[in-house]
């Protein structure tokens, strides 16, 4: 742990070790699915549908508990009643952890921008790595989000992640 | 293996009337009419006029509930609407269920007849996306005595196109009415929703607690004076002020 | 010596005393959800257990409450149409139809026959795609993964058709007051015929794979029985009540919004009222919908797809209630209009809300593993419960 957080994997003789580590993390993303609304069905199609099949990219959607997950996908409308639960389960995830916000509702409230019970954006509750716009986004957009996140993981320095750097979000399609 | 599939008759109109013994005329009459006026599918409804089947249903309803309990009646779409005395709310439900054959609960809900306030006050300029409603308080079909009303629809699974909507007035200061829970058990959640959204209190309901919203939520969202804060704070984000919305100049609009 | 025979020398009296004392099965409160794989989204169920048996079940809903009825008061009619696609997100097209029909009724506009036919076809297609997901999901809940993959695979075909006709894969927003937005694209009808035949085959596969499976039967037969009268008093509608032997379908018995009476079709019912019956009825209805679409394609009239409507939609003062048979049950809109560009009040009567409200009664006394199959067989969409 100390090795990772010290920044020694960034350069010098241990750089290949850091790259190997990133490469392994990239292709074994254990994903906690937080399916909330319409987007959940599209996420399900992307995961379980034979046509899309995200598992071929090394995303494993099996953990039913956030404690074994590296990635959490918030797909759908987040309500004020739900938001505390999301925060709580996010905090249970081990570091380094990644968040994909899928769909307009999770991004900014979407069509419920003036509702009295909808949280206008999940980024008010937890930090977001990748935003996927769309209402709902197509499964292809979700796959693109996974690919972009994997690129970020490949090129990032684990130390930065631990120190809270490198949070600039990616927006799919931009 | 005890699979006993039963296949209903085909085609509308040839309804196998399960309860035609108890409930005779209206169901069959409705059926034949539905076939007859197929071609003129959507017609403008004259609110004032009760058709024969509505008049018949109203007469039977009045006979069961009592003439002094019925205040006013009208037609909404193809549905008979009856405004009854709040004191007769439960007895009317009981009569509907046991005597008139309305075995199916559609919904229980509330209305707030207060005019919709414009978002951000009356002279709001930012938000032009919300439709402008009339400023005076008018009431719908079957009228109302005041601001709050509770209305409920019951139907029948045995007779085709057979339903009735009941309305009852509530006092604005103390919106109390008896619960339908003992008659239609499905009213449980509907009344909880109605209490949460309007603050109507259903006496005799087993547990009137929050259904949708978190426990710490304050206010009754569906009351017209409950503001949508997002609209107060900022105008509709989708509004791009490039050119005037079509038809702003000519109110009538063109065909 | 089998595994069950115990060597008396190794048999400890201490263990005996522990094993033979009847286990204390006091009340235990089990919280399922709001995020749980078995609850199809954000549904929370608090059950009090005595051992494995449910004493009391209390569903907690509202995790998906978006305030639809309030938001409709701040939207114009076309904007409301966009919004209500997302109530029951699996059958978005079917949600639009009763609302549009109610607005048309108040305005006195009649949609042309071709538009009504296209509406009917797309509604039935939404039903097929919704039920295919159910047919797969239900298998998943009793422990079979294959039906889920099959369901997801076959669902793509009707979704493709909906997308090619409307431009929206999930939320078509295709209905307009007075008709529909566009006519069908070239070649769509032939493609639709092929796909519907594929759907009929797919139903056969589900029938063989799931309904005939002894494990599936053991998990669903005689479990979660809804009596017809109680179900109606709770407001249970759609396939759930037809599985209890009630021969009632708003497509046939409701207002004639769509030309269902011009084609030959059946209403399927089942007498048992259990989880198995609900699966059976939905399977037959999927097949029936595919057949209906084939019929409708044969009889499709030509002509315009839009009636003459004013440029600015203003619905005259009035009230109406229009309900239609959605895939999940009766979906109705009670619209109160005051002559403005938007509705004054819309009461949305959703099917799942009433279907699920019977759950506290239904889950009493059954075993915990059966809770999951009963939940799955009722088939609710969270957005349809919470609005």
XYZ file of N, CA, C and O in Angstrom, chain B residues 1-13 15-16 18 34 38-44 76-79 81 97 103-117 119 129-134 136-141 151 153 156-157 160-161 165 167 184-186 189-190 193 197-198 209 211-213 221-224 226 228 231 236 246-247 250-251 253-255, chain C residues 43 58-63 65 69-71 73-76 79 104-106 108-110 116 217 221 229-237 241 245-248 251-256 260-272 274 276 280 308-312 314 317-321 330 334 336 338-345 347 349 353-354 356-357 360 385-387:
744
model
N -51.865 -32.594 -12.806
C -51.832 -31.296 -13.458
C -53.235 -30.716 -13.527
O -54.150 -31.363 -13.990
N -53.368 -29.542 -13.035
C -54.718 -28.982 -12.984
C -54.804 -27.663 -13.740
O -55.372 -26.698 -13.296
N -54.165 -27.656 -14.878
C -54.258 -26.457 -15.690
C -55.644 -26.397 -16.324
O -56.020 -27.302 -17.046
N -56.336 -25.382 -15.998
C -57.665 -25.263 -16.585
C -57.775 -23.926 -17.305
O -58.441 -23.006 -16.845
N -57.090 -23.797 -18.402
C -57.168 -22.512 -19.085
C -58.562 -22.267 -19.646
O -59.208 -23.188 -20.137
N -59.003 -21.072 -19.493
C -60.302 -20.715 -20.048
C -60.073 -19.589 -21.030
O -59.428 -18.603 -20.723
N -60.565 -19.763 -22.183
C -60.340 -18.784 -23.219
C -61.610 -17.961 -23.377
O -62.686 -18.502 -23.567
N -61.458 -16.662 -23.243
C -62.619 -15.789 -23.374
C -63.078 -15.682 -24.812
O -62.401 -16.119 -25.735
N -64.210 -15.095 -24.984
C -64.718 -14.919 -26.341
C -63.893 -13.878 -27.081
O -63.340 -12.983 -26.492
N -63.898 -13.996 -28.336
C -63.179 -13.034 -29.141
C -64.059 -11.826 -29.398
O -65.248 -11.849 -29.128
N -63.453 -10.772 -29.887
C -64.149 -9.578 -30.367
C -64.831 -8.801 -29.243
O -65.478 -9.359 -28.372
N -64.710 -7.525 -29.317
C -65.432 -6.692 -28.364
C -66.915 -6.798 -28.658
O -67.327 -7.019 -29.786
N -67.686 -6.642 -27.626
C -69.128 -6.681 -27.845
C -69.699 -8.032 -27.526
O -70.727 -8.126 -26.882
N -69.232 -9.963 -25.280
C -68.674 -10.152 -23.954
C -69.407 -11.288 -23.269
O -70.623 -11.335 -23.249
N -68.638 -12.195 -22.725
C -69.282 -13.217 -21.914
C -69.588 -12.582 -20.577
O -68.714 -12.361 -19.750
N -70.235 -12.362 -17.157
C -70.176 -13.299 -16.044
C -71.280 -13.033 -15.046
O -71.826 -13.922 -14.436
N -71.258 0.345 -27.655
C -69.856 0.464 -28.024
C -69.620 -0.053 -29.432
O -68.777 0.444 -30.150
N -68.872 2.704 -33.013
C -67.478 2.503 -33.365
C -66.994 3.516 -34.396
O -65.905 4.046 -34.302
N -67.815 3.766 -35.384
C -67.353 4.578 -36.501
C -67.134 6.032 -36.075
O -66.194 6.670 -36.488
N -68.021 6.507 -35.245
C -67.842 7.868 -34.761
C -67.055 7.797 -33.457
O -67.566 8.081 -32.384
N -65.788 7.388 -33.554
C -65.038 6.980 -32.372
C -65.002 8.055 -31.294
O -65.437 7.830 -30.179
N -64.517 9.226 -31.615
C -64.381 10.254 -30.584
C -65.409 11.347 -30.861
O -65.416 11.952 -31.921
N -66.271 11.549 -29.929
C -67.279 12.593 -30.104
C -67.107 13.611 -29.004
O -66.621 13.311 -27.922
N -67.505 14.802 -29.282
C -67.453 15.829 -28.258
C -68.535 15.542 -27.227
O -69.661 15.229 -27.568
N -68.017 13.076 -17.171
C -66.656 13.415 -17.575
C -66.213 12.378 -18.588
O -66.059 11.215 -18.247
N -66.045 12.805 -19.807
C -65.742 11.826 -20.851
C -66.915 10.898 -21.032
O -68.019 11.329 -21.376
N -66.708 9.636 -20.758
C -67.814 8.687 -20.805
C -68.159 8.182 -19.415
O -68.770 7.142 -19.247
N -67.730 8.919 -18.429
C -67.817 8.432 -17.069
C -68.804 9.273 -16.278
O -68.781 10.498 -16.357
N -70.025 11.096 -13.102
C -69.403 11.676 -11.913
C -70.508 12.131 -10.984
O -71.417 12.845 -11.400
N -70.087 -1.326 -3.940
C -69.437 -2.632 -4.007
C -70.450 -3.767 -3.886
O -70.397 -4.739 -4.642
N -66.942 -3.976 -8.249
C -66.065 -4.760 -7.392
C -64.613 -4.325 -7.483
O -63.777 -4.835 -6.762
N -64.316 -3.383 -8.367
C -62.922 -3.073 -8.688
C -62.607 -1.643 -8.288
O -63.335 -0.709 -8.656
N -61.535 -1.460 -7.536
C -61.141 -0.116 -7.117
C -60.188 0.475 -8.146
O -59.128 -0.077 -8.404
N -60.582 1.589 -8.718
C -59.681 2.266 -9.659
C -58.641 3.065 -8.907
O -57.477 2.723 -8.886
N -59.079 4.138 -8.262
C -58.135 4.945 -7.490
C -58.903 5.803 -6.498
O -60.116 5.977 -6.601
N -58.189 6.327 -5.530
C -58.687 7.376 -4.644
C -57.666 8.501 -4.724
O -56.470 8.252 -4.588
N -58.116 9.704 -4.980
C -57.164 10.805 -5.143
C -57.821 12.096 -4.699
O -58.991 12.112 -4.314
N -57.057 13.169 -4.749
C -57.574 14.458 -4.324
C -57.437 15.501 -5.412
O -56.715 15.314 -6.397
N -58.160 16.581 -5.239
C -58.035 17.731 -6.135
C -57.912 18.974 -5.269
O -58.560 19.088 -4.231
N -57.077 19.884 -5.717
C -57.001 21.203 -5.117
C -57.420 22.189 -6.205
O -56.727 22.328 -7.209
N -58.549 22.860 -5.985
C -59.087 23.719 -7.053
C -58.504 25.124 -7.041
O -58.911 25.959 -7.848
N -57.582 25.396 -6.136
C -56.940 26.713 -6.121
C -56.282 26.961 -7.473
O -55.675 26.050 -8.030
N -56.391 28.174 -8.022
C -55.746 28.422 -9.310
C -54.235 28.225 -9.218
O -53.623 28.574 -8.208
N -53.665 27.688 -10.269
C -52.221 27.450 -10.285
C -51.486 28.774 -10.232
O -51.684 29.631 -11.087
N -50.658 28.997 -9.217
C -49.884 30.246 -9.210
C -48.789 30.193 -10.261
O -48.227 29.125 -10.521
N -45.198 30.465 -11.729
C -43.923 30.176 -11.076
C -43.163 31.467 -10.846
O -43.076 32.320 -11.719
N -42.025 28.759 -19.723
C -42.340 27.444 -20.296
C -43.612 26.862 -19.723
O -44.298 26.107 -20.379
N -43.958 27.223 -18.493
C -45.137 26.625 -17.886
C -46.392 27.259 -18.465
O -46.434 28.459 -18.699
N -47.418 26.448 -18.724
C -48.646 27.007 -19.273
C -49.332 27.916 -18.276
O -49.244 27.715 -17.072
N -49.984 28.928 -18.796
C -50.676 29.888 -17.935
C -52.105 29.415 -17.735
O -52.856 29.246 -18.684
N -52.460 29.185 -16.492
C -53.814 28.732 -16.171
C -54.671 29.925 -15.796
O -54.140 30.965 -15.405
N -55.997 29.788 -15.906
C -56.885 30.883 -15.523
C -56.696 31.256 -14.057
O -56.383 30.415 -13.218
N -58.993 32.678 -12.030
C -60.152 32.563 -11.153
C -60.403 31.096 -10.816
O -60.037 30.191 -11.549
N -61.050 30.916 -9.662
C -61.291 29.556 -9.187
C -62.571 29.023 -9.812
O -63.659 29.525 -9.537
N -62.444 28.043 -10.666
C -63.619 27.397 -11.243
C -63.567 25.925 -10.883
O -62.499 25.372 -10.636
N -64.723 25.320 -10.884
C -64.793 23.915 -10.497
C -65.185 23.071 -11.700
O -65.803 23.553 -12.640
N -64.856 21.803 -11.622
C -65.083 20.917 -12.754
C -66.458 20.292 -12.742
O -67.417 20.852 -12.224
N -66.533 19.118 -13.325
C -67.788 18.404 -13.441
C -68.338 18.113 -12.045
O -67.592 17.732 -11.153
N -61.702 12.502 -4.719
C -62.489 11.807 -5.732
C -61.928 10.405 -5.943
O -60.731 10.172 -5.751
N -62.564 6.517 -8.163
C -63.237 5.814 -9.241
C -63.308 4.334 -8.905
O -62.320 3.751 -8.466
N -65.860 -2.171 -12.685
C -66.331 -3.541 -12.574
C -65.500 -4.434 -13.474
O -65.179 -4.076 -14.603
N -65.146 -5.583 -12.945
C -64.445 -6.560 -13.781
C -65.425 -7.505 -14.458
O -65.013 -8.366 -15.216
N -68.629 -4.844 -18.953
C -67.734 -4.020 -19.745
C -68.113 -2.549 -19.633
O -69.290 -2.198 -19.588
N -67.118 -1.695 -19.588
C -67.278 -0.242 -19.599
C -68.301 0.225 -18.584
O -69.316 0.835 -18.920
N -67.397 7.640 -10.956
C -66.456 8.450 -10.197
C -67.234 9.212 -9.138
O -68.230 9.846 -9.452
N -67.201 12.052 -6.005
C -66.463 13.192 -5.462
C -67.096 13.602 -4.147
O -68.313 13.459 -3.977
N -62.938 -1.254 0.415
C -61.959 -1.666 -0.598
C -60.594 -1.686 0.075
O -60.032 -0.627 0.367
N -60.031 -2.853 0.360
C -58.729 -2.857 1.055
C -57.631 -2.171 0.250
O -56.650 -1.704 0.815
N -57.809 -2.114 -1.069
C -56.789 -1.466 -1.890
C -56.708 0.028 -1.672
O -55.755 0.669 -2.108
N -53.187 2.156 0.224
C -52.077 2.930 -0.335
C -52.551 4.213 -1.007
O -51.885 5.236 -0.940
N -53.703 4.139 -1.651
C -54.208 5.340 -2.314
C -54.442 6.451 -1.296
O -54.171 7.617 -1.559
N -51.219 7.897 -0.063
C -50.681 8.808 -1.076
C -51.404 10.144 -1.004
O -50.795 11.213 -1.046
N -49.864 13.788 -0.257
C -49.824 14.791 -1.304
C -50.688 16.003 -0.972
O -50.416 17.100 -1.434
N -51.785 15.795 -0.248
C -52.717 16.889 0.009
C -52.923 17.185 1.482
O -53.497 18.209 1.826
N -49.206 6.981 7.057
C -47.814 7.433 7.135
C -47.309 7.647 5.715
O -47.980 7.331 4.758
N -45.745 7.512 2.174
C -45.662 6.428 1.213
C -44.492 6.639 0.264
O -43.651 5.776 0.099
N -44.450 7.806 -0.335
C -43.436 8.075 -1.348
C -42.232 8.822 -0.789
O -41.099 8.559 -1.158
N -42.521 9.803 0.057
C -41.488 10.772 0.388
C -40.774 10.383 1.666
O -41.297 9.607 2.460
N -47.034 18.260 -1.442
C -46.564 18.697 -2.763
C -47.669 18.982 -3.782
O -47.506 19.869 -4.605
N -48.769 18.266 -3.743
C -49.738 18.466 -4.812
C -50.700 19.614 -4.534
O -51.519 19.928 -5.377
N -50.613 20.223 -3.357
C -51.385 21.439 -3.160
C -50.846 22.508 -4.096
O -49.633 22.588 -4.323
N -51.761 23.316 -4.594
C -51.341 24.277 -5.622
C -50.397 25.332 -5.057
O -49.635 25.940 -5.800
N -47.952 24.800 -3.108
C -46.614 24.234 -2.855
C -45.724 24.621 -4.030
O -45.991 24.225 -5.163
N -42.592 24.827 -6.664
C -41.462 24.029 -7.158
C -40.237 24.931 -7.115
O -40.095 25.844 -7.913
N -38.063 25.878 -10.085
C -38.626 26.852 -11.016
C -38.542 28.272 -10.478
O -38.506 29.233 -11.243
N -36.533 27.883 -17.031
C -36.398 26.593 -17.679
C -35.101 26.534 -18.467
O -34.867 27.360 -19.345
N -43.587 30.186 -31.303
C -44.637 30.346 -32.312
C -45.979 30.573 -31.645
O -46.326 29.914 -30.670
N -46.700 31.535 -32.196
C -48.046 31.769 -31.708
C -48.109 32.710 -30.533
O -49.173 32.902 -29.962
N -49.975 35.797 -32.260
C -51.383 35.520 -32.546
C -51.867 34.449 -31.585
O -51.487 33.297 -31.660
N -52.687 34.868 -30.655
C -53.115 33.969 -29.602
C -53.900 32.778 -30.135
O -53.829 31.679 -29.602
N -53.577 31.100 -32.856
C -52.834 30.056 -33.563
C -53.447 29.840 -34.926
O -54.608 30.176 -35.169
N -52.667 29.349 -35.825
C -53.197 29.108 -37.179
C -53.495 27.642 -37.350
O -52.941 26.799 -36.679
N -54.401 27.377 -38.227
C -54.704 25.970 -38.525
C -53.778 25.460 -39.614
O -53.431 26.186 -40.517
N -36.807 -1.208 -4.840
C -37.966 -1.578 -4.060
C -37.467 -2.126 -2.738
O -36.515 -2.878 -2.699
N -43.981 -5.554 4.796
C -44.312 -4.142 4.625
C -43.475 -3.576 3.490
O -42.293 -3.301 3.660
N -44.050 -3.411 2.318
C -43.279 -2.820 1.227
C -43.066 -1.326 1.464
O -43.982 -0.634 1.891
N -41.859 -0.878 1.227
C -41.541 0.549 1.310
C -41.238 1.011 -0.098
O -40.286 0.539 -0.721
N -42.074 1.889 -0.613
C -41.864 2.350 -1.979
C -41.523 3.836 -1.937
O -41.419 4.429 -0.872
N -41.346 4.409 -3.080
C -41.080 5.838 -3.142
C -39.645 6.176 -3.472
O -39.293 7.344 -3.568
N -38.810 5.164 -3.665
C -37.420 5.456 -4.008
C -37.285 5.938 -5.447
O -36.216 6.347 -5.862
N -39.893 7.973 -6.707
C -40.967 8.952 -6.852
C -40.407 10.236 -7.445
O -39.527 10.867 -6.862
N -47.378 13.850 -10.997
C -48.653 14.567 -11.034
C -48.432 16.057 -10.838
O -49.185 16.875 -11.367
N -47.410 16.422 -10.078
C -47.097 17.848 -9.928
C -46.458 18.383 -11.203
O -46.784 19.479 -11.654
N -45.550 17.611 -11.784
C -44.828 18.112 -12.949
C -45.763 18.321 -14.141
O -45.552 19.232 -14.939
N -48.579 19.543 -14.121
C -49.266 20.826 -14.001
C -48.403 21.973 -14.505
O -48.891 23.085 -14.679
N -47.122 21.719 -14.680
C -46.220 22.762 -15.148
C -45.745 22.511 -16.577
O -44.745 23.046 -17.000
N -46.416 21.606 -17.286
C -45.993 21.276 -18.635
C -47.162 21.462 -19.591
O -48.315 21.335 -19.194
N -46.829 21.745 -20.856
C -47.868 21.759 -21.872
C -48.164 20.317 -22.283
O -47.424 19.399 -21.935
N -45.404 18.450 -23.915
C -44.321 18.174 -22.962
C -44.700 17.047 -22.004
O -43.852 16.255 -21.614
N -57.466 14.113 -26.955
C -58.237 14.149 -28.198
C -59.726 14.180 -27.908
O -60.489 14.868 -28.570
N -60.111 13.398 -26.885
C -61.528 13.350 -26.546
C -62.023 14.713 -26.081
O -63.093 15.160 -26.484
N -61.211 15.386 -25.276
C -61.626 16.705 -24.800
C -61.642 17.725 -25.928
O -62.456 18.634 -25.938
N -62.210 17.000 -29.046
C -63.121 16.599 -30.112
C -62.417 16.271 -31.408
O -62.958 16.463 -32.488
N -61.202 15.791 -31.301
C -60.438 15.433 -32.498
C -60.461 13.920 -32.643
O -60.402 13.186 -31.657
N -60.534 13.481 -33.866
C -60.532 12.052 -34.118
C -59.317 11.706 -34.966
O -59.094 12.283 -36.026
N -54.540 5.075 -35.989
C -54.989 4.195 -34.906
C -54.392 2.801 -35.072
O -54.011 2.157 -34.093
N -42.015 -25.431 -11.980
C -43.367 -25.740 -11.499
C -43.391 -25.867 -9.982
O -44.307 -25.384 -9.317
N -46.079 -23.280 -8.535
C -47.453 -23.786 -8.453
C -47.995 -23.666 -7.042
O -47.334 -24.052 -6.078
N -61.893 -12.042 -6.205
C -62.643 -10.925 -5.629
C -61.747 -9.980 -4.842
O -61.850 -8.757 -4.952
N -60.850 -10.567 -4.051
C -59.954 -9.730 -3.270
C -59.033 -8.933 -4.190
O -58.762 -7.755 -3.956
N -58.586 -9.604 -5.238
C -57.719 -8.919 -6.189
C -58.400 -7.708 -6.787
O -57.812 -6.638 -6.891
N -59.657 -7.859 -7.156
C -60.382 -6.735 -7.743
C -60.569 -5.625 -6.722
O -60.452 -4.445 -7.053
N -60.831 -5.994 -5.460
C -61.029 -4.967 -4.435
C -59.730 -4.225 -4.147
O -59.748 -3.082 -3.714
N -58.613 -4.883 -4.375
C -57.325 -4.197 -4.253
C -56.998 -3.395 -5.502
O -56.036 -2.651 -5.526
N -57.738 -3.602 -6.573
C -57.444 -2.894 -7.806
C -56.413 -3.588 -8.667
O -55.823 -2.962 -9.542
N -56.190 -4.867 -8.425
C -55.242 -5.609 -9.261
C -55.846 -5.744 -10.658
O -57.034 -6.036 -10.802
N -55.043 -5.492 -11.676
C -55.586 -5.501 -13.024
C -54.594 -6.174 -13.965
O -53.525 -6.601 -13.564
N -54.811 -10.237 -12.783
C -56.172 -10.603 -12.414
C -56.718 -11.632 -13.397
O -57.519 -12.486 -13.028
N -58.551 -15.941 -13.098
C -59.802 -16.392 -13.684
C -60.791 -15.298 -14.023
O -61.929 -15.589 -14.344
N -60.387 -14.038 -13.911
C -61.309 -12.952 -14.253
C -61.157 -12.626 -15.734
O -60.072 -12.276 -16.179
N -62.233 -12.761 -16.447
C -62.187 -12.557 -17.899
C -62.452 -11.089 -18.189
O -63.580 -10.690 -18.459
N -61.429 -10.292 -18.062
C -61.608 -8.837 -18.126
C -60.364 -8.223 -18.745
O -59.285 -8.311 -18.194
N -58.769 -3.909 -23.383
C -58.696 -3.808 -24.832
C -60.028 -4.201 -25.451
O -60.430 -3.686 -26.474
N -60.698 -5.154 -24.806
C -61.987 -5.589 -25.310
C -63.136 -4.921 -24.557
O -64.136 -4.536 -25.155
N -62.973 -4.752 -23.237
C -64.091 -4.305 -22.416
C -64.042 -2.829 -22.078
O -64.979 -2.303 -21.501
N -62.942 -2.175 -22.369
C -62.846 -0.759 -22.030
C -63.371 0.099 -23.165
O -64.060 -0.363 -24.063
N -63.009 1.370 -23.076
C -63.414 2.262 -24.154
C -62.703 1.881 -25.445
O -61.531 1.531 -25.423
N -63.379 1.961 -26.555
C -62.723 1.573 -27.816
C -61.778 2.652 -28.313
O -62.078 3.401 -29.239
N -59.298 -2.626 -31.626
C -59.112 -4.029 -31.273
C -60.291 -4.890 -31.700
O -60.173 -6.092 -31.843
N -61.458 -4.243 -31.837
C -62.625 -5.055 -32.170
C -62.701 -5.385 -33.652
O -63.590 -6.100 -34.077
N -61.744 -4.860 -34.424
C -61.764 -5.168 -35.850
C -60.935 -6.393 -36.174
O -60.878 -6.817 -37.326
N -60.255 -6.932 -35.194
C -59.461 -8.122 -35.458
C -59.944 -9.254 -34.562
O -60.660 -9.030 -33.591
N -59.495 -10.424 -34.891
C -59.935 -11.610 -34.177
C -58.855 -11.989 -33.167
O -57.723 -12.266 -33.545
N -59.217 -11.956 -31.910
C -58.218 -12.320 -30.899
C -58.913 -12.833 -29.653
O -60.121 -12.744 -29.532
N -58.135 -13.361 -28.755
C -58.680 -13.991 -27.562
C -58.149 -13.316 -26.313
O -57.041 -12.790 -26.314
N -58.938 -13.385 -25.265
C -58.468 -12.977 -23.947
C -58.164 -14.259 -23.183
O -59.010 -15.131 -23.053
N -56.931 -14.351 -22.684
C -56.520 -15.590 -22.014
C -56.695 -15.448 -20.507
O -56.316 -14.442 -19.923
N -57.264 -16.449 -19.922
C -57.358 -16.464 -18.462
C -56.916 -17.819 -17.957
O -56.840 -18.793 -18.706
N -56.631 -17.863 -16.677
C -56.204 -19.096 -16.037
C -56.901 -19.147 -14.689
O -57.082 -18.116 -14.053
N -57.285 -20.323 -14.242
C -58.110 -20.401 -13.045
C -57.307 -20.413 -11.746
O -57.862 -20.200 -10.684
N -56.006 -20.683 -11.802
C -55.293 -20.991 -10.568
C -54.940 -19.762 -9.740
O -54.970 -19.817 -8.527
N -52.057 -18.466 -9.230
C -50.749 -18.521 -8.574
C -49.666 -17.963 -9.502
O -49.945 -17.465 -10.587
N -47.476 -19.465 -11.186
C -47.410 -20.197 -12.450
C -48.453 -19.664 -13.431
O -48.167 -19.462 -14.614
N -48.000 -18.154 -17.129
C -48.686 -18.800 -18.247
C -49.492 -17.776 -19.042
O -49.425 -17.722 -20.266
N -56.617 17.172 -38.594
C -56.345 18.606 -38.610
C -56.400 19.117 -37.178
O -57.421 19.004 -36.498
N -55.278 19.634 -36.712
C -55.241 20.148 -35.342
C -54.700 21.565 -35.370
O -53.923 21.922 -36.239
N -55.126 22.393 -34.412
C -54.581 23.751 -34.348
C -53.084 23.724 -34.051
O -52.568 22.758 -33.493
N -52.429 24.796 -34.413
C -50.977 24.832 -34.250
C -50.595 24.851 -32.769
O -49.603 24.254 -32.364
N -51.380 25.565 -31.997
C -51.123 25.567 -30.552
C -52.194 24.719 -29.898
O -53.386 24.969 -30.074
N -54.556 23.761 -27.389
C -55.257 24.232 -26.188
C -56.446 23.324 -25.992
O -57.300 23.212 -26.869
N -62.026 23.429 -21.703
C -62.352 23.117 -20.319
C -63.144 21.814 -20.253
O -64.050 21.584 -21.032
N -62.794 20.965 -19.327
C -63.529 19.717 -19.184
C -62.752 18.711 -18.372
O -61.620 18.967 -17.929
N -63.381 17.585 -18.160
C -62.768 16.500 -17.405
C -63.017 15.211 -18.149
O -64.071 15.039 -18.753
N -62.078 14.325 -18.081
C -62.327 13.012 -18.662
C -61.420 11.989 -18.006
O -60.366 12.332 -17.479
N -61.872 10.767 -18.031
C -61.027 9.664 -17.565
C -60.904 8.657 -18.690
O -61.912 8.165 -19.196
N -54.309 -1.856 -15.893
C -55.057 -0.663 -16.266
C -54.241 0.587 -15.994
O -53.875 0.860 -14.862
N -56.902 10.671 -15.437
C -58.048 11.541 -15.184
C -57.551 12.956 -15.403
O -56.788 13.492 -14.593
N -58.072 16.972 -15.835
C -58.917 18.130 -15.630
C -58.264 19.283 -16.375
O -57.116 19.635 -16.106
N -58.505 23.287 -17.897
C -59.178 24.580 -17.716
C -58.989 25.454 -18.945
O -58.997 26.679 -18.851
N -58.777 24.830 -20.066
C -58.703 25.590 -21.301
C -57.333 26.172 -21.591
O -57.193 26.989 -22.487
N -56.310 25.759 -20.857
C -54.979 26.295 -21.093
C -54.186 25.334 -21.980
O -54.696 24.317 -22.440
N -52.906 25.672 -22.191
C -52.062 24.812 -23.013
C -51.571 23.594 -22.243
O -50.996 22.695 -22.814
N -51.796 23.614 -20.947
C -51.398 22.464 -20.140
C -52.547 22.020 -19.266
O -53.502 22.768 -19.055
N -52.476 20.819 -18.739
C -53.571 20.341 -17.888
C -53.544 20.999 -16.515
O -52.485 21.402 -16.026
N -54.726 21.109 -15.906
C -54.821 21.678 -14.557
C -54.457 20.627 -13.527
O -53.767 20.902 -12.546
N -54.936 19.422 -13.735
C -54.619 18.330 -12.807
C -54.699 17.047 -13.603
O -55.629 16.842 -14.387
N -54.588 13.024 -12.757
C -54.430 11.899 -11.841
C -53.989 10.714 -12.692
O -54.687 10.321 -13.623
N -53.414 6.950 -12.914
C -53.722 5.685 -12.258
C -52.812 4.634 -12.877
O -52.989 4.247 -14.031
N -48.933 0.132 -9.159
C -49.216 0.636 -7.810
C -50.278 -0.219 -7.137
O -50.101 -0.696 -6.016
N -51.380 -0.458 -7.865
C -52.443 -1.262 -7.273
C -52.054 -2.736 -7.220
O -52.407 -3.442 -6.283
N -49.192 -3.981 -6.674
C -48.254 -4.237 -5.591
C -48.908 -3.998 -4.241
O -48.486 -4.560 -3.235
N -49.988 -3.207 -4.226
C -50.596 -2.899 -2.929
C -51.210 -4.139 -2.283
O -51.509 -4.132 -1.095
N -48.757 -6.882 0.946
C -48.775 -7.228 2.372
C -49.708 -8.405 2.671
O -49.392 -9.255 3.502
N -44.946 2.141 -10.161
C -45.473 2.193 -8.798
C -45.346 3.611 -8.255
O -46.288 4.171 -7.709
N -44.174 4.171 -8.432
C -43.855 5.390 -7.693
C -44.241 6.668 -8.420
O -44.364 7.706 -7.795
N -44.411 6.599 -9.694
C -44.775 7.769 -10.497
C -43.750 8.886 -10.413
O -43.745 9.689 -9.530
